[in-house]
Coordinates of C-alpha atoms in Angstrom, one line a residue:
M7 CA 75.0 121.8 88.9
T8 CA 75.6 118.9 86.4
P9 CA 73.2 116.1 87.1
T10 CA 74.3 112.7 88.3
L11 CA 74.2 110.2 85.6
N12 CA 72.0 107.2 86.7
A13 CA 73.8 104.5 84.6
S14 CA 71.2 101.8 84.5
A15 CA 68.6 104.2 83.6
F16 CA 70.6 106.1 80.8
Y17 CA 72.1 103.0 79.0
N18 CA 68.8 101.1 79.4
T19 CA 67.5 103.7 77.0
L20 CA 70.0 102.5 74.2
K21 CA 69.4 99.0 74.5
P22 CA 67.2 97.6 71.6
R23 CA 64.0 95.7 72.6
Y24 CA 65.0 92.7 70.6
L25 CA 67.2 91.0 67.8
H26 CA 66.6 88.6 65.4
A27 CA 67.6 85.1 66.5
K28 CA 70.0 84.7 63.6
V29 CA 72.0 87.8 64.6
I30 CA 72.3 86.6 68.0
A31 CA 73.4 83.2 66.7
L32 CA 76.1 84.9 64.3
G33 CA 77.2 87.2 67.1
A34 CA 77.6 84.1 69.6
V35 CA 79.9 82.4 66.8
I36 CA 82.0 85.6 66.3
T37 CA 82.3 86.2 70.0
F38 CA 83.4 82.6 70.7
A39 CA 85.9 82.8 67.9
I40 CA 87.6 85.9 69.0
T41 CA 87.9 84.9 72.6
L42 CA 89.5 81.7 71.5
Y43 CA 92.1 83.4 69.6
T44 CA 92.6 85.9 72.4
F45 CA 92.9 83.4 75.2
S46 CA 94.9 80.9 73.2
S47 CA 97.4 83.6 71.9
P48 CA 101.2 83.5 73.6
E49 CA 101.4 87.3 73.4
F50 CA 100.8 89.3 76.6
S51 CA 100.6 93.0 77.1
F52 CA 99.1 95.3 79.8
R53 CA 97.4 97.4 76.7
S54 CA 93.7 96.8 76.8
L55 CA 92.7 94.0 74.2
D56 CA 89.7 94.6 71.9
W57 CA 87.2 95.4 74.2
S58 CA 84.5 93.8 72.3
S59 CA 86.0 90.3 72.7
I60 CA 85.9 90.0 76.4
F61 CA 82.5 89.7 77.3
A62 CA 82.1 85.7 76.4
G63 CA 80.5 83.6 79.4
R64 CA 82.1 83.0 82.6
Q65 CA 84.6 80.2 83.1
R66 CA 86.2 79.1 86.2
G67 CA 90.0 79.4 86.4
T68 CA 92.3 77.4 88.5
C69 CA 95.4 78.9 90.1
S70 CA 96.0 79.1 94.0
P71 CA 98.4 81.9 95.1
E72 CA 101.0 79.4 95.8
A73 CA 100.8 78.2 92.2
W74 CA 101.0 81.7 91.0
S75 CA 104.0 82.7 92.7
S76 CA 105.8 79.5 91.7
G77 CA 106.6 80.9 88.5
H78 CA 109.4 82.5 86.9
W79 CA 110.1 85.9 84.8
T80 CA 110.5 85.7 81.1
Y81 CA 111.8 88.2 78.8
S82 CA 109.2 89.6 76.5
P83 CA 109.6 93.3 75.4
N84 CA 106.4 95.0 74.5
I85 CA 107.8 97.1 71.7
D86 CA 111.2 97.1 69.5
L87 CA 112.8 100.4 70.9
P88 CA 116.5 100.1 71.9
A89 CA 116.5 103.1 74.5
L90 CA 114.5 105.4 76.6
T91 CA 115.2 109.1 75.0
S92 CA 111.9 110.8 76.5
A93 CA 110.0 110.3 79.9
D94 CA 106.8 109.8 78.1
Q95 CA 108.2 106.7 76.3
A96 CA 107.8 104.8 79.5
L97 CA 104.1 104.2 78.9
D98 CA 105.3 102.7 75.5
F99 CA 107.9 100.0 77.2
A100 CA 105.1 99.4 79.7
G101 CA 102.5 98.4 77.1
F102 CA 100.3 101.2 78.8
E103 CA 97.9 103.5 76.9
G104 CA 98.2 106.2 79.7
C105 CA 97.6 106.6 83.5
A106 CA 94.7 108.0 84.9
A107 CA 96.3 109.2 88.4
D108 CA 98.9 111.8 88.3
R109 CA 100.5 112.0 91.7
E110 CA 104.2 112.0 91.5
Y111 CA 103.6 110.8 87.8
H112 CA 107.0 110.5 86.7
W113 CA 108.4 108.9 89.9
H114 CA 105.7 106.2 89.4
L115 CA 107.0 105.4 86.0
G116 CA 110.5 105.5 87.4
T117 CA 111.4 108.4 84.9
D118 CA 112.1 111.1 87.4
H119 CA 115.6 110.9 87.1
A120 CA 117.5 110.7 83.5
D121 CA 120.6 108.9 85.1
G122 CA 118.5 105.9 85.4
W123 CA 117.0 105.8 82.0
D124 CA 119.7 103.3 81.0
R125 CA 117.6 100.6 82.7
F126 CA 115.0 100.7 79.8
P127 CA 113.9 98.8 77.9
N128 CA 114.9 95.8 80.3
V129 CA 113.0 96.9 83.2
S130 CA 109.9 96.8 81.4
S131 CA 110.5 93.9 79.4
Y132 CA 109.8 91.0 81.7
K133 CA 106.4 89.3 82.0
W134 CA 105.7 86.8 85.1
Q135 CA 105.0 83.5 84.1
P136 CA 103.0 81.5 86.7
S137 CA 103.3 77.7 87.2
S138 CA 102.0 75.3 84.6
Q139 CA 99.0 74.6 87.0
C140 CA 97.7 77.9 86.5
N141 CA 94.7 78.4 84.1
V142 CA 94.4 82.6 84.3
R143 CA 92.9 84.4 81.6
P144 CA 95.1 87.4 80.0
L145 CA 95.4 90.6 82.1
N146 CA 92.7 93.0 80.2
G147 CA 92.0 96.2 81.6
A148 CA 88.6 96.6 79.8
A149 CA 87.5 93.0 81.5
M150 CA 88.6 94.4 84.7
V151 CA 86.6 97.4 84.4
K152 CA 83.4 95.5 83.6
D153 CA 83.9 93.1 86.6
M154 CA 84.6 96.0 88.8
V155 CA 81.6 97.6 87.9
E156 CA 79.3 94.5 87.9
Q157 CA 80.8 92.6 90.6
G158 CA 82.0 95.5 92.8
G159 CA 85.1 97.7 92.5
W160 CA 88.1 97.5 94.8
L161 CA 89.1 99.5 98.1
L162 CA 92.9 99.4 98.6
L163 CA 94.1 100.1 102.1
G164 CA 97.9 100.3 102.8
D165 CA 101.1 102.4 102.9
S166 CA 102.8 104.0 100.0
I167 CA 103.6 100.6 98.5
T168 CA 99.8 100.2 98.2
E169 CA 99.8 103.6 96.5
N170 CA 102.4 102.3 94.0
H171 CA 99.6 99.5 93.3
F172 CA 97.0 102.0 93.0
F173 CA 98.9 104.2 90.3
S174 CA 99.6 101.1 88.3
L175 CA 95.9 100.0 88.5
S176 CA 95.1 103.6 86.9
C177 CA 97.3 102.6 84.1
L178 CA 95.7 99.3 83.7
L179 CA 92.2 100.6 83.3
Y180 CA 92.9 103.5 81.2
P181 CA 91.4 105.1 79.1
H182 CA 88.2 103.7 80.8
V183 CA 88.8 105.6 84.1
R184 CA 89.3 109.0 85.3
A185 CA 91.2 109.8 88.7
T186 CA 90.8 112.3 91.5
P187 CA 92.2 114.3 93.0
N188 CA 93.9 116.3 90.4
Y189 CA 97.7 116.7 91.8
T190 CA 98.7 118.5 88.6
E191 CA 96.4 121.4 89.6
N192 CA 97.1 121.0 93.2
P193 CA 100.1 119.1 94.2
Y194 CA 99.5 120.2 98.0
F195 CA 96.8 117.5 98.8
D196 CA 97.9 115.7 101.9
R197 CA 99.1 111.8 101.1
A198 CA 96.0 110.8 103.5
W199 CA 93.7 112.2 100.8
P200 CA 91.5 109.5 99.1
Q201 CA 92.7 108.9 95.6
K202 CA 90.0 107.6 93.7
L203 CA 89.2 105.9 89.9
F204 CA 85.7 106.7 88.4
L205 CA 84.4 105.3 85.2
S206 CA 85.2 107.8 82.2
P207 CA 82.1 108.8 80.7
T208 CA 83.9 108.6 77.4
S209 CA 84.8 105.1 77.8
P210 CA 83.5 102.8 74.7
L211 CA 82.7 100.3 77.3
L212 CA 79.4 101.9 78.7
P213 CA 76.9 100.4 76.4
E214 CA 78.0 97.1 77.3
L215 CA 78.1 97.1 80.8
D216 CA 75.2 95.9 83.5
F217 CA 75.2 98.5 86.1
P218 CA 74.1 97.9 89.4
A219 CA 70.9 99.7 90.8
N220 CA 71.8 103.4 91.5
F221 CA 75.2 103.3 90.0
S222 CA 76.6 106.8 89.1
I223 CA 79.2 107.2 86.3
E224 CA 79.9 110.5 87.8
S225 CA 80.0 109.7 91.7
T226 CA 80.6 106.0 92.1
P227 CA 84.2 105.0 92.4
L228 CA 85.6 101.8 90.8
A229 CA 88.5 101.9 93.1
T230 CA 89.9 103.9 96.1
F231 CA 93.3 104.0 97.7
R232 CA 93.5 105.3 101.4
R233 CA 96.7 105.8 103.2
V234 CA 96.3 103.0 106.1
D235 CA 99.7 102.2 107.4
L236 CA 98.7 99.8 110.3
L237 CA 95.0 98.9 109.7
L238 CA 94.2 100.1 113.2
N239 CA 94.4 103.7 114.3
R240 CA 97.0 104.8 116.7
E241 CA 94.2 105.2 119.4
D242 CA 93.0 101.6 118.7
L243 CA 96.5 100.1 118.9
E244 CA 97.5 102.4 122.0
T245 CA 94.2 100.8 124.0
L246 CA 94.9 97.5 122.8
Y247 CA 98.8 97.7 123.9
Q248 CA 97.9 99.3 127.2
N249 CA 95.3 96.6 128.0
T250 CA 97.6 93.8 126.7
Y251 CA 100.4 95.2 128.8
R252 CA 98.4 95.4 132.0
T253 CA 96.8 91.8 131.7
E254 CA 100.1 90.6 131.2
A255 CA 101.7 92.2 134.2
A256 CA 98.8 91.3 136.3
D257 CA 99.3 87.6 135.2
E258 CA 102.8 87.6 136.1
D259 CA 102.4 89.8 139.7
P260 CA 98.7 90.1 140.7
T261 CA 100.1 92.3 143.5
A262 CA 101.4 94.6 141.4
T263 CA 100.0 98.2 141.2
N264 CA 98.3 99.0 137.8
G265 CA 100.2 102.1 136.9
T266 CA 100.2 103.8 133.9
T267 CA 102.3 102.2 131.1
R268 CA 104.4 104.2 128.7
S269 CA 103.0 105.3 125.3
L270 CA 103.3 102.6 122.5
F271 CA 104.2 105.3 120.0
S272 CA 106.9 107.6 119.2
E273 CA 106.5 110.9 117.6
E274 CA 107.5 109.4 114.2
Q275 CA 104.9 110.0 111.7
T276 CA 102.3 107.7 110.2
W277 CA 98.8 107.7 108.9
S278 CA 96.3 105.1 109.6
L279 CA 92.3 104.6 110.0
S280 CA 90.3 102.4 112.2
P281 CA 87.8 99.6 111.0
S282 CA 85.2 101.4 112.3
E283 CA 86.1 104.4 109.9
Y284 CA 86.6 102.5 106.7
M285 CA 84.3 99.4 107.0
P286 CA 81.3 101.2 106.7
I287 CA 82.7 102.9 103.4
F288 CA 83.5 99.6 102.0
L289 CA 79.9 98.2 102.8
A290 CA 78.1 101.3 101.5
S291 CA 75.8 101.0 98.5
P292 CA 75.6 103.0 95.3
P293 CA 75.6 105.7 94.3
E294 CA 78.0 106.5 97.1
E295 CA 80.4 103.3 97.0
N296 CA 80.2 100.0 95.1
Y297 CA 82.9 97.9 96.6
G298 CA 83.4 94.1 96.3
T299 CA 86.6 93.7 97.3
L300 CA 88.7 95.1 100.0
I301 CA 92.5 94.9 99.5
V302 CA 94.8 95.4 102.3
S303 CA 98.6 95.0 103.0
T304 CA 100.5 96.0 106.2
G305 CA 104.2 95.4 107.7
G306 CA 106.6 98.2 106.8
H307 CA 105.8 100.3 109.4
W308 CA 105.6 97.7 112.4
T309 CA 109.1 99.0 113.6
T310 CA 110.7 99.8 116.9
T311 CA 111.3 103.3 115.8
L312 CA 107.4 103.9 115.6
M313 CA 106.6 101.7 118.3
S314 CA 109.1 102.9 120.7
A315 CA 107.7 101.0 123.6
F316 CA 109.5 98.1 122.2
R317 CA 112.6 99.5 121.7
D318 CA 115.5 97.8 123.0
D319 CA 118.8 99.1 122.3
E320 CA 120.6 96.6 124.1
A321 CA 119.2 93.8 122.4
G322 CA 121.3 95.1 119.3
D323 CA 121.3 95.0 115.6
A324 CA 121.0 91.3 115.3
A325 CA 117.7 91.0 117.4
G326 CA 116.2 94.2 115.6
Y327 CA 116.5 96.3 118.7
G328 CA 113.4 94.4 120.0
I329 CA 111.6 93.6 117.1
E330 CA 110.4 90.5 118.7
G331 CA 108.0 92.4 120.9
V332 CA 106.5 94.2 117.8
K333 CA 105.9 90.7 116.2
A334 CA 104.3 89.5 119.2
F335 CA 102.0 92.9 119.3
F336 CA 101.3 92.1 115.7
K337 CA 99.9 88.9 116.3
V338 CA 97.4 90.4 118.8
A339 CA 96.7 93.5 116.9
M340 CA 95.9 91.7 113.4
R341 CA 93.6 88.9 115.1
T342 CA 91.7 92.0 116.5
W343 CA 91.6 93.6 113.2
A344 CA 90.5 90.4 111.4
G345 CA 87.6 90.0 114.2
E346 CA 86.3 93.5 113.7
V347 CA 86.4 93.2 109.8
Q348 CA 84.7 89.9 109.9
D349 CA 82.1 91.2 112.3
A350 CA 81.3 94.0 110.1
I351 CA 80.8 91.7 106.9
D352 CA 78.6 89.4 109.1
E353 CA 76.3 92.3 110.3
Y354 CA 76.1 93.6 106.7
R355 CA 74.7 90.2 105.9
R356 CA 72.4 90.2 108.9
N357 CA 70.9 93.5 107.8
G358 CA 69.8 92.1 104.4
G359 CA 73.2 92.9 102.4
T360 CA 73.3 90.8 99.3
R361 CA 76.2 92.1 97.4
P362 CA 79.5 89.8 97.4
K363 CA 82.2 91.6 99.9
Q364 CA 85.3 89.9 100.1
V365 CA 88.8 91.1 101.8
V366 CA 92.1 90.0 100.6
V367 CA 95.3 90.6 102.3
R368 CA 98.4 90.9 100.2
A369 CA 101.5 89.8 101.6
Y370 CA 103.7 92.8 102.4
L371 CA 106.7 93.3 100.2
P372 CA 110.2 94.1 101.6
G373 CA 112.9 96.1 100.1
H374 CA 116.2 95.1 98.4
E375 CA 119.3 96.0 99.3
D376 CA 121.7 97.9 96.8
C377 CA 118.7 97.7 94.3
H378 CA 120.0 100.1 91.7
D379 CA 123.3 97.7 91.3
H380 CA 120.9 95.3 89.7
R381 CA 119.5 95.1 85.9
E382 CA 117.5 91.8 85.5
P383 CA 115.4 89.8 87.9
W384 CA 116.7 87.3 89.9
T385 CA 116.1 83.3 89.9
E386 CA 116.2 83.0 93.7
I387 CA 115.5 85.2 96.4
A388 CA 119.0 86.7 97.8
P389 CA 119.4 86.5 101.6
Y390 CA 119.9 89.7 103.4
Q391 CA 123.4 90.9 104.1
W392 CA 122.6 93.9 106.5
R393 CA 119.3 94.7 108.6
W394 CA 118.0 97.8 107.2
Y395 CA 114.6 98.8 108.8
N396 CA 112.4 95.8 109.3
W397 CA 113.1 94.2 106.0
P398 CA 114.5 90.7 107.4
W399 CA 111.7 90.4 109.4
I400 CA 108.9 91.2 106.9
R401 CA 108.5 87.7 106.4
D402 CA 107.6 86.9 109.8
F403 CA 105.2 89.5 109.8
N404 CA 103.5 87.8 106.7
T405 CA 103.7 84.3 108.3
I406 CA 102.1 85.4 111.5
F407 CA 99.2 87.2 109.4
Q408 CA 98.9 84.1 107.3
S409 CA 98.5 81.8 110.1
I410 CA 95.7 83.9 111.7
L411 CA 93.8 83.9 108.7
A412 CA 94.4 79.9 108.1
T413 CA 91.4 79.1 110.3
S414 CA 87.7 79.0 109.4
E415 CA 87.1 81.8 111.7
F416 CA 87.3 84.5 109.2
P417 CA 85.6 83.1 106.1
D418 CA 85.4 86.3 104.2
I419 CA 89.2 87.2 104.5
Y420 CA 91.8 85.6 102.3
Y421 CA 95.4 85.7 102.7
L422 CA 97.4 85.7 99.4
P423 CA 101.1 85.1 99.4
I424 CA 102.1 86.4 96.1
D425 CA 105.2 88.3 97.2
R426 CA 107.5 86.1 95.5
P427 CA 107.5 87.7 92.0
A428 CA 108.3 91.0 93.5
R429 CA 111.2 89.4 95.7
L430 CA 112.8 88.3 92.4
R431 CA 112.8 92.0 91.0
P432 CA 115.7 94.0 92.8
D433 CA 115.7 95.9 89.3
A434 CA 112.1 97.1 89.7
H435 CA 112.4 99.9 92.2
A436 CA 111.7 103.7 92.0
S437 CA 114.7 105.6 91.2
G438 CA 115.0 107.3 94.7
D439 CA 114.8 104.4 97.1
C440 CA 115.0 100.4 97.1
L441 CA 111.5 99.9 98.7
H442 CA 108.9 101.2 96.4
I443 CA 108.2 99.7 92.9
M444 CA 107.7 101.5 89.6
S445 CA 104.7 101.0 87.5
G446 CA 105.2 99.0 84.4
A447 CA 107.9 96.7 85.5
G448 CA 105.4 93.8 85.8
V449 CA 105.5 93.6 89.8
L450 CA 102.6 95.9 90.6
E451 CA 100.5 94.8 87.4
G452 CA 101.2 91.3 88.6
W453 CA 99.3 92.0 91.9
S454 CA 96.4 93.0 90.1
H455 CA 96.3 90.4 87.5
Y456 CA 96.2 87.9 90.3
I457 CA 93.8 89.7 92.6
W458 CA 91.5 89.8 89.8
H459 CA 91.5 86.3 88.9
F460 CA 91.3 85.6 92.5
V461 CA 88.2 87.3 93.3
T462 CA 86.4 86.6 89.8
R463 CA 87.5 82.9 89.5
E464 CA 88.9 81.5 92.7
I465 CA 86.3 82.8 95.3
A466 CA 83.3 82.6 92.8
G467 CA 81.3 79.4 93.4
R468 CA 83.1 78.6 96.8
I469 CA 80.5 77.7 99.4
R470 CA 80.6 79.8 102.5

């Protein structure tokens, strides 16, 4: 068996015991000059910048999620190629050096159907320009890796849209990360199987990183995606529904018998976990885990077809066939979820946990109607003409979740309303549908960019 590499011990042996003061001073001047040039440059690319220039002293940035979302898309191609003639060129158009994850590789990059190649290079040629109020450092995969090692990695929980986000993250952090499992060798892994990014043992960043105690290059993940559609599992939600229903029924008619209610769920398939399953993972210490940020998003599976107890065909299409009942239950469920998550973090601290732990809720993203008819970003969000799935009501789910987290009751859980940039990109969808987002179009990369900024600049220094 290959021995586990203990990063702290291994790389401490590589560091010199001392440096001459003049060399230190010269290094500081050079680092400052490179950093000043890098941060002042108007150019923006998803490719990692020179990694040796990213380790200057910390600076607070200022950019609220609202200010980030109040910007616009600008045309700024990464390379000067007129058309895509090979699927692998999608990496060049996106500014990626490669992608570590390999599940549905060409689908994620939008090149699985050649009849959609005509949207390149435009689809990969737009960059999000946030509000002028924002002071945000450029997106830099090497700098992200450093922060994820030293401050804690990311645990991403959500549905297949979050899986899109995870794949994009594997491209942003490449070549400094490797991914598991290997779907090329075994494409039959279930979608609920954990997908992970680990620090690559060949990354040139390794000697520059300050590893936490017991961090293992071999076995401590930097980022993990778990398929969790509803944030609570079916048993949690069934119990919550039954208890809520019976309480409300008793309030309306105390003399009524407390009979068994019908099940909340239909036979429609879904994947989910309970906080009691994933919070211990989030709060664990190296070498098993080293997470600092839990990133969640939910909304797309809160439908009357899955939660058939609320289905009301007589209400009709305009009323979402009973979607108001789903929204009311969503409010109860997400408040319950927030309480369980905050309680787990509080317990972690009471037991002596000192590592930073924060949770961010990314606003859920609905799809676009007739998305493949569009070839450029919008300047304003267009209203829906039809009522596909629960898309017209996603903004209501987002508003409910945001209102729950607006109080001081959940101090370690933050809501990020950063969905507007994606709402303006009907052209950025995967080739097979109008919900999922392709990597390299700037949408998913923008989520990573802002979340990285938020957890390392906005949260840092706040008094809890």
